[in-house]
Amino acid sequence: MMVFRQAKWDEPVLFELGGSSKQTFAVDDEFSGEAEEALSKAPRHVLRSVEPGIPNLSEVEVVRHFTRLSQMSYGVDLGPVPLGSCTMKYNPKVSEELASDRRIVDLHPYQDVDSVQGVLEIMYLMQKWLSEITGMDECSLQPPAGAAGEFVGALIIKKYHLDKGNTGKVEMIVPEAAHGSNPASSAMAGFKVVKIPTAPDGETDIEALKAVLSDSTAGLMLTNPNTLGIFESKIVEISDLLHGRDALMYYDGANLNGILGLVRPGDMGFDIIHLNLHKTFSAPHGGGGPGAGAVCVKSGLKEYLPVPIVDFDGRKYVFRYDLSRTVGRISWFYGNVVPIVKSFIYIATLGPSLREVAELSVLNTNYLMRKLAGLRGVSLAYGEGRWRKHEFVVSFEKLLKETGVSAEDVAKALLDRGFHAPTIYFPLIVKEAHMIEVTESESKENIDALANAYKEVVDLAYSSPELVKSSPTNTSVGRLDVLTANHPKTLAPTYRYVEKLKDEGP
């Protein structure tokens, strides 16, 4: 049996390693003349007058420092990261290799467009490809991440109604199972958030939707498949209801992986969509980022997109800033270009096989769901008997009542078995929830191993619950006080805060 043990180094921060003065980089006497000559030719104003405030460390010390830190970390290169609604898939190294080319990473945002025609062509094609994939008519790559894309969508809805004189449209409808960023983005854009419940079949309660629809409704923010992993089968009827009130449909693209290449949000009736390129199209995120978030719209909303967008005038690629109703910029410059390039490589590599991403992710998800749903103390939330798409949610409420072992305890016990924990306690409508998404990049063997780990933990909960509740013990860091850990005023992972603790003493 394989036993997971995470390294545990008492590793100081880099600046503490460089406390003693030592010889690091040196120019051999044989080349000292050349070095002095090179320095003499450098403009005086670019030379330092004082030494840089960095530690004196040799190469081997630096390499070992970061290697030790990496051994205390966990990522998708080490094992599955089944975070529901996060789509933590394996990121192909070919994308990393090509996107790390100096011709990409050394680009400067103020370069003349004539000197960056290659990357502009990539961005132009991505706008076209993402429009085709989502069933929209135009995209902007300016948002730096998914939540920023959501905010852009809410701003577009706001501006669209104001332009039409619809000043009374002040409400945004958001299902109670929505991602938390949906109501947050709506509120930031100045909307009153109207929450609607989930029906027992796991879909949006359409009667509740009808009850809250009014002339005050500006739009609906929805993800499909939803956070329970269930496809909203009445989506066309929902779209008709919203459009009948001159309200707009917004698609949260966080869950696109489950329908990629199979069905398009634009064909369901959505008017606006944001995409998380770093999720669906395999650029690292969750600490390995940065992310990138495209926003795509139907033709009637093209003029509202954030600028710039990339266009082709028949001779060369150019930035366009002249959209008449644009909501403006949402971040600096042109978006996060490197993740865009990685996503471009991913899509270009798969080509027409892109739909297999969704097919395999759905297959893997339902395979694991069937294994977990039969475990003692575990139940499927909502939609009994229905297949899921890219993710599913199980409840450990019964396990908690019978053993005292909570969803958090089970998640921590998974860490001891070499697996990253899933999303827990979300969606909020499910008590003691695990939201699990294994993506298409996990093998059957890995999924079986994860299912076996769940079974082992649940069995242990009924025989020796105290062992589960004391997890994790095999990780570099034990269980944290979640109340304190979520309070940045008392615990923050910064060097400055560590220094403050040292000054305060024990």
XYZ file of C-alpha atoms in Angstrom:
506
model
C 0.000 0.000 0.000
C 1.357 3.397 -0.975
C 1.648 5.817 1.958
C 1.561 9.547 1.364
C 4.057 11.610 3.332
C 4.583 15.257 2.607
C 8.004 16.720 3.316
C 8.279 18.933 6.376
C 11.205 21.300 6.332
C 11.823 23.993 8.897
C 12.651 26.262 6.011
C 13.391 29.911 6.800
C 12.482 32.666 4.393
C 15.061 33.500 1.758
C 16.228 36.681 3.470
C 17.073 34.772 6.623
C 19.178 32.316 4.644
C 21.333 35.181 3.447
C 22.155 36.417 6.923
C 25.875 35.712 6.703
C 28.159 37.387 4.193
C 29.771 34.984 1.802
C 31.250 34.859 -1.652
C 28.612 34.163 -4.289
C 29.080 35.421 -7.825
C 32.675 36.250 -8.743
C 34.507 37.190 -11.926
C 37.619 35.157 -12.469
C 40.862 37.137 -12.507
C 41.364 36.040 -16.092
C 38.296 38.046 -17.154
C 38.455 40.932 -14.696
C 39.723 43.294 -17.389
C 36.808 42.521 -19.670
C 34.374 42.971 -16.786
C 35.776 46.359 -15.878
C 35.717 47.419 -19.519
C 32.063 46.380 -19.854
C 31.129 48.307 -16.737
C 33.011 51.376 -17.926
C 30.866 51.455 -21.065
C 27.587 51.266 -19.167
C 25.807 54.619 -18.701
C 26.604 55.896 -15.210
C 22.965 56.666 -14.442
C 21.920 53.011 -14.760
C 24.621 51.723 -12.360
C 23.762 51.119 -8.709
C 25.357 53.343 -6.106
C 24.568 50.833 -3.333
C 24.429 47.064 -3.364
C 20.987 45.492 -3.933
C 19.159 44.401 -0.780
C 19.124 40.722 -1.652
C 20.707 37.882 0.324
C 24.168 36.574 -0.526
C 23.338 33.049 -1.587
C 25.010 30.559 -3.839
C 23.138 28.814 -6.618
C 22.900 25.540 -4.723
C 21.421 27.292 -1.682
C 18.745 28.948 -3.788
C 17.882 25.737 -5.648
C 17.602 23.725 -2.438
C 15.467 26.408 -0.787
C 12.854 26.395 -3.524
C 13.020 22.610 -3.963
C 12.216 22.164 -0.264
C 9.312 24.563 -0.542
C 7.994 22.667 -3.572
C 8.176 19.425 -1.596
C 5.818 20.944 0.956
C 3.331 21.926 -1.735
C 0.632 20.022 -3.591
C -0.466 20.658 -7.126
C -2.077 19.050 -10.128
C 1.333 17.762 -11.265
C 1.427 15.615 -8.120
C -2.108 14.261 -7.992
C -5.808 14.981 -8.565
C -7.193 18.329 -7.403
C -10.962 17.611 -7.488
C -12.115 21.122 -6.629
C -15.693 21.452 -7.831
C -16.386 24.431 -10.118
C -12.654 25.079 -10.379
C -11.835 22.627 -13.210
C -8.307 21.923 -12.021
C -7.126 19.863 -14.972
C -3.603 18.872 -15.912
C -1.873 21.596 -17.894
C 0.057 20.215 -20.886
C 3.746 21.070 -20.687
C 3.896 21.844 -24.393
C 1.766 24.915 -23.672
C 4.171 25.984 -20.933
C 7.151 25.464 -23.198
C 5.781 27.433 -26.131
C 4.229 30.208 -24.055
C 7.565 30.695 -22.283
C 9.252 31.611 -25.554
C 11.209 34.862 -25.223
C 9.236 36.268 -28.132
C 6.170 36.092 -25.867
C 7.403 36.790 -22.353
C 9.685 39.672 -23.376
C 6.951 41.618 -25.151
C 6.305 45.118 -23.847
C 2.760 46.526 -23.812
C 3.967 49.807 -25.330
C 5.555 48.164 -28.382
C 4.366 49.366 -31.749
C 1.638 47.089 -33.132
C 3.741 46.474 -36.250
C 6.278 44.672 -34.069
C 3.714 42.384 -32.343
C 1.662 41.135 -35.263
C 2.162 37.496 -34.268
C 0.647 37.753 -30.805
C -2.115 40.011 -32.108
C -3.030 37.326 -34.621
C -3.241 34.839 -31.740
C -5.549 37.193 -29.815
C -7.660 37.858 -32.896
C -8.090 34.155 -33.567
C -8.930 33.533 -29.914
C -11.700 36.133 -30.110
C -13.091 34.335 -33.165
C -12.673 30.830 -31.777
C -14.261 31.675 -28.424
C -17.178 33.326 -30.219
C -17.717 30.135 -32.213
C -17.342 27.863 -29.180
C -19.850 29.846 -27.102
C -22.318 30.788 -29.850
C -21.634 34.497 -29.414
C -20.653 37.151 -31.962
C -17.731 39.037 -30.448
C -15.307 38.673 -27.549
C -12.959 40.856 -25.558
C -9.911 39.354 -23.871
C -9.379 42.335 -21.589
C -10.678 40.928 -18.236
C -7.804 39.438 -16.219
C -9.892 36.691 -14.595
C -13.352 35.168 -14.322
C -14.771 37.360 -11.567
C -13.625 40.456 -13.457
C -15.433 39.052 -16.485
C -18.598 38.681 -14.437
C -18.317 42.261 -13.290
C -17.937 43.361 -16.902
C -21.101 41.452 -17.781
C -23.038 43.144 -14.990
C -21.744 46.549 -16.136
C -22.826 45.813 -19.707
C -26.322 44.931 -18.514
C -26.424 48.129 -16.486
C -25.293 50.344 -19.356
C -27.543 48.593 -21.863
C -30.655 49.379 -19.820
C -29.599 52.942 -19.062
C -29.084 53.564 -22.780
C -32.628 52.361 -23.419
C -33.988 54.576 -20.673
C -34.863 51.560 -18.545
C -33.918 53.300 -15.309
C -36.293 51.124 -13.334
C -34.406 47.923 -14.094
C -32.508 47.640 -10.848
C -32.766 43.940 -9.963
C -30.515 41.032 -10.890
C -31.882 37.526 -10.352
C -29.359 34.995 -9.050
C -30.133 31.355 -8.127
C -29.307 30.438 -4.544
C -26.901 27.763 -5.786
C -24.895 30.245 -7.878
C -21.203 30.906 -7.466
C -20.654 33.536 -4.789
C -19.088 35.918 -7.272
C -22.438 36.250 -9.098
C -24.279 38.202 -6.385
C -21.042 40.028 -5.547
C -20.582 41.216 -9.153
C -24.244 42.232 -9.348
C -24.035 44.232 -6.139
C -20.797 45.916 -7.272
C -22.578 47.016 -10.439
C -25.331 48.580 -8.348
C -28.061 45.961 -8.683
C -30.350 44.639 -6.002
C -29.795 40.871 -5.884
C -32.964 38.757 -5.978
C -32.362 35.158 -4.911
C -34.430 32.252 -6.224
C -34.449 28.677 -4.871
C -33.493 25.334 -6.373
C -36.224 22.794 -7.156
C -35.959 19.208 -5.845
C -34.786 18.042 -9.278
C -31.703 20.223 -8.886
C -32.736 22.821 -11.456
C -33.730 26.439 -11.026
C -37.229 26.642 -9.573
C -38.989 28.073 -12.601
C -42.197 28.922 -10.707
C -40.131 30.928 -8.222
C -38.450 32.647 -11.160
C -41.808 33.619 -12.630
C -42.866 34.968 -9.240
C -39.981 37.423 -8.978
C -39.806 38.475 -12.640
C -41.003 42.033 -13.080
C -40.356 45.234 -14.976
C -37.567 45.846 -12.440
C -35.652 42.787 -13.619
C -32.447 43.736 -15.445
C -31.091 40.242 -15.969
C -30.416 36.736 -14.732
C -26.971 35.331 -13.894
C -26.878 31.583 -14.387
C -24.357 28.826 -14.879
C -25.387 25.769 -16.882
C -24.668 23.053 -15.864
C -25.277 24.516 -12.435
C -23.169 24.061 -9.319
C -24.901 20.746 -8.588
C -23.563 19.533 -11.942
C -27.101 19.334 -13.336
C -28.014 20.697 -16.749
C -30.849 23.234 -16.702
C -33.235 21.462 -19.081
C -35.704 24.390 -19.132
C -33.077 26.899 -20.160
C -34.821 27.943 -23.390
C -38.063 28.613 -21.488
C -36.075 30.575 -18.890
C -34.445 32.660 -21.624
C -37.820 33.393 -23.198
C -39.198 34.501 -19.842
C -36.310 36.910 -19.284
C -36.337 38.309 -22.801
C -40.098 38.756 -22.557
C -39.373 41.259 -19.799
C -36.617 42.974 -21.802
C -34.064 41.500 -19.382
C -30.711 40.002 -20.386
C -29.334 36.511 -19.847
C -25.831 36.255 -18.388
C -23.888 32.971 -18.542
C -21.322 32.225 -15.839
C -18.718 30.260 -17.815
C -17.042 28.581 -14.852
C -18.776 25.295 -15.670
C -18.291 25.321 -19.445
C -16.027 22.265 -19.285
C -19.064 19.989 -18.949
C -20.654 21.079 -22.235
C -17.650 22.190 -24.284
C -18.240 21.455 -27.960
C -21.608 19.828 -27.256
C -23.960 22.763 -26.743
C -23.414 26.519 -26.838
C -24.670 29.122 -24.346
C -25.529 31.439 -27.242
C -27.906 28.800 -28.596
C -29.572 28.490 -25.175
C -30.557 32.163 -25.280
C -27.733 33.749 -23.299
C -26.682 37.268 -24.312
C -23.391 37.586 -22.418
C -20.849 35.052 -21.221
C -17.587 35.201 -19.362
C -15.009 32.452 -19.732
C -12.278 31.339 -17.387
C -9.525 30.543 -19.874
C -7.422 29.272 -16.989
C -10.027 26.625 -16.182
C -11.644 25.394 -19.358
C -8.665 25.828 -21.638
C -5.942 24.558 -19.385
C -3.764 27.366 -18.175
C -2.569 26.963 -14.574
C -4.554 28.621 -11.823
C -5.187 28.274 -8.128
C -1.786 29.654 -7.228
C -0.183 28.763 -10.550
C -1.874 31.535 -12.518
C -2.432 34.233 -13.494
C -5.841 33.624 -14.996
C -7.552 35.191 -17.944
C -11.242 35.886 -18.445
C -12.774 36.534 -21.833
C -16.184 38.207 -22.162
C -18.304 37.411 -25.221
C -21.625 38.921 -26.308
C -24.311 38.731 -28.943
C -24.127 41.177 -31.843
C -26.485 43.702 -30.252
C -24.082 44.196 -27.359
C -20.769 44.344 -29.271
C -20.351 48.070 -28.765
C -20.446 47.584 -24.972
C -17.389 45.324 -24.732
C -14.348 46.493 -22.783
C -11.557 47.867 -24.968
C -9.302 47.265 -26.681
C -10.315 44.391 -28.879
C -8.132 43.108 -31.712
C -9.300 43.569 -35.278
C -7.875 42.797 -38.735
C -8.127 45.560 -41.330
C -7.210 43.334 -44.274
C -3.541 44.236 -44.027
C -2.548 43.956 -40.404
C -3.891 43.342 -36.902
C -4.768 46.429 -34.853
C -6.210 47.386 -31.479
C -9.661 48.941 -31.584
C -10.693 51.459 -28.952
C -13.613 52.992 -30.859
C -16.516 50.918 -29.520
C -19.253 53.519 -29.087
C -20.874 52.188 -25.892
C -17.897 50.480 -24.254
C -17.875 50.024 -20.479
C -14.187 50.949 -20.691
C -11.212 49.085 -19.395
C -11.451 46.461 -16.672
C -7.680 46.118 -16.232
C -4.403 47.411 -17.586
C -3.381 47.005 -21.200
C -4.727 44.005 -23.176
C -5.524 41.248 -20.664
C -3.181 38.554 -19.374
C -1.538 37.589 -22.631
C 0.463 34.522 -21.555
C -2.605 32.521 -20.350
C -4.316 33.554 -23.579
C -1.430 32.053 -25.544
C -1.580 28.840 -23.487
C -5.312 28.565 -24.139
C -4.716 29.190 -27.842
C -2.225 26.306 -27.947
C -4.653 24.052 -26.066
C -7.534 24.719 -28.464
C -5.323 24.516 -31.562
C -3.846 21.211 -30.383
C -7.229 19.559 -29.799
C -9.063 21.028 -32.772
C -12.350 19.214 -33.471
C -11.567 16.830 -30.594
C -12.327 19.631 -28.147
C -15.753 18.116 -27.490
C -14.034 15.018 -26.073
C -12.973 17.217 -23.150
C -16.612 17.487 -22.107
C -17.415 13.874 -22.923
C -14.565 12.498 -20.826
C -15.074 14.903 -17.931
C -18.756 13.910 -17.762
C -17.880 10.210 -18.001
C -15.277 10.490 -15.225
C -17.603 12.499 -13.000
C -20.512 10.082 -13.227
C -18.225 7.079 -12.737
C -16.918 8.544 -9.482
C -20.387 9.706 -8.425
C -21.776 6.167 -8.655
C -18.951 4.875 -6.486
C -19.380 7.503 -3.775
C -23.178 7.586 -3.730
C -23.248 4.019 -2.420
C -21.042 4.690 0.600
C -22.544 4.507 4.057
C -23.473 7.925 5.459
C -23.142 9.610 2.049
C -26.008 10.900 -0.077
C -26.431 12.702 -3.374
C -27.871 16.161 -3.078
C -30.864 17.026 -5.274
C -31.738 15.413 -8.584
C -32.025 11.832 -7.339
C -31.457 9.430 -10.218
C -30.190 12.087 -12.607
C -26.862 12.065 -14.399
C -24.465 14.908 -13.755
C -22.230 16.841 -16.102
C -18.742 17.902 -15.060
C -19.232 17.833 -11.259
C -21.491 16.524 -8.517
C -22.264 17.253 -4.876
C -22.520 14.711 -2.079
C -23.630 15.356 1.494
C -22.029 13.914 4.629
C -24.891 15.109 6.827
C -25.872 11.554 7.759
C -22.255 10.634 8.491
C -21.990 13.634 10.818
C -25.120 12.644 12.703
C -24.053 9.007 13.073
C -20.327 9.429 13.792
C -19.585 13.075 14.554
C -17.299 13.190 11.499
C -17.973 16.256 9.366
C -17.418 17.074 5.704
C -14.347 19.059 6.742
C -12.957 16.052 8.652
C -13.374 13.843 5.577
C -11.638 16.453 3.416
C -8.684 16.616 5.804
C -8.440 12.829 5.881
C -8.178 12.812 2.069
C -5.063 14.955 2.392
C -3.408 12.215 4.441
C -4.038 9.833 1.560
C -2.346 11.998 -1.044
C -5.378 13.760 -2.517
C -6.231 17.418 -2.622
C -9.545 18.074 -0.894
C -12.591 18.932 -3.013
C -14.592 22.122 -2.610
C -16.392 21.813 0.715
C -19.506 23.429 2.190
C -20.581 24.671 -1.233
C -23.127 25.152 -2.662
C -24.616 26.510 0.515
C -27.948 24.777 -0.118
C -26.335 21.385 0.643
C -25.437 20.558 4.225
C -21.994 19.016 4.825
C -21.230 19.256 1.124
C -18.365 18.021 -1.015
C -18.456 19.443 -4.544
C -16.276 17.144 -6.644
C -14.904 17.604 -10.159
C -12.262 15.223 -11.489
C -12.008 16.622 -15.051
C -11.085 14.709 -18.183
C -7.387 14.545 -17.390
C -7.663 11.944 -14.591
C -7.281 8.272 -15.435
C -9.655 5.526 -14.299
C -6.909 4.311 -11.958
C -6.659 7.729 -10.300
C -10.423 7.987 -9.951
C -10.572 4.487 -8.452
C -7.834 5.478 -6.002
C -9.793 8.582 -4.978
C -12.974 6.522 -4.555
C -11.075 4.003 -2.430
C -9.690 6.812 -0.278
C -13.226 8.101 0.320
C -14.399 4.599 1.265
C -11.478 4.108 3.640
C -12.185 7.420 5.370
C -15.919 6.743 5.698
C -15.294 3.237 7.065
C -12.806 4.688 9.537
C -15.381 7.286 10.601
C -17.680 4.471 11.779
C -14.916 2.468 13.504
C -12.504 5.091 14.857
C -13.917 8.589 14.255
C -11.230 10.197 16.391
C -8.612 9.157 13.819
C -10.485 10.964 11.051
C -11.040 14.041 13.167
C -7.323 14.282 13.964
C -6.386 14.468 10.260
C -4.224 15.544 8.594
C -1.064 14.063 10.085
C 0.919 13.258 6.930
C 1.081 16.792 5.571
C 3.721 19.452 6.145
C 1.159 21.585 7.976
C -1.474 20.187 10.335
C -5.062 21.325 10.698
C -5.475 25.057 11.009
C -7.928 26.973 13.121
C -10.245 27.888 10.241
C -11.636 30.881 12.091
C -8.201 32.383 12.586
C -6.921 31.264 9.185
C -9.706 33.189 7.477
C -8.965 36.347 9.404
C -6.251 38.317 7.632
C -5.791 40.712 10.513
C -4.502 37.932 12.714
C -2.843 35.586 10.232
C -1.382 36.533 6.858
C 1.331 34.720 4.889
C 3.627 37.703 4.531
C 7.249 38.158 5.534
C 6.359 41.447 7.185
C 3.798 39.731 9.411
C 6.320 37.038 10.414
C 8.743 39.782 11.418
C 6.012 41.384 13.502
C 5.355 38.111 15.313
C 9.051 37.755 16.096
C 9.173 41.283 17.486
C 6.176 40.598 19.697
C 7.783 37.425 21.028
C 6.043 34.276 22.331
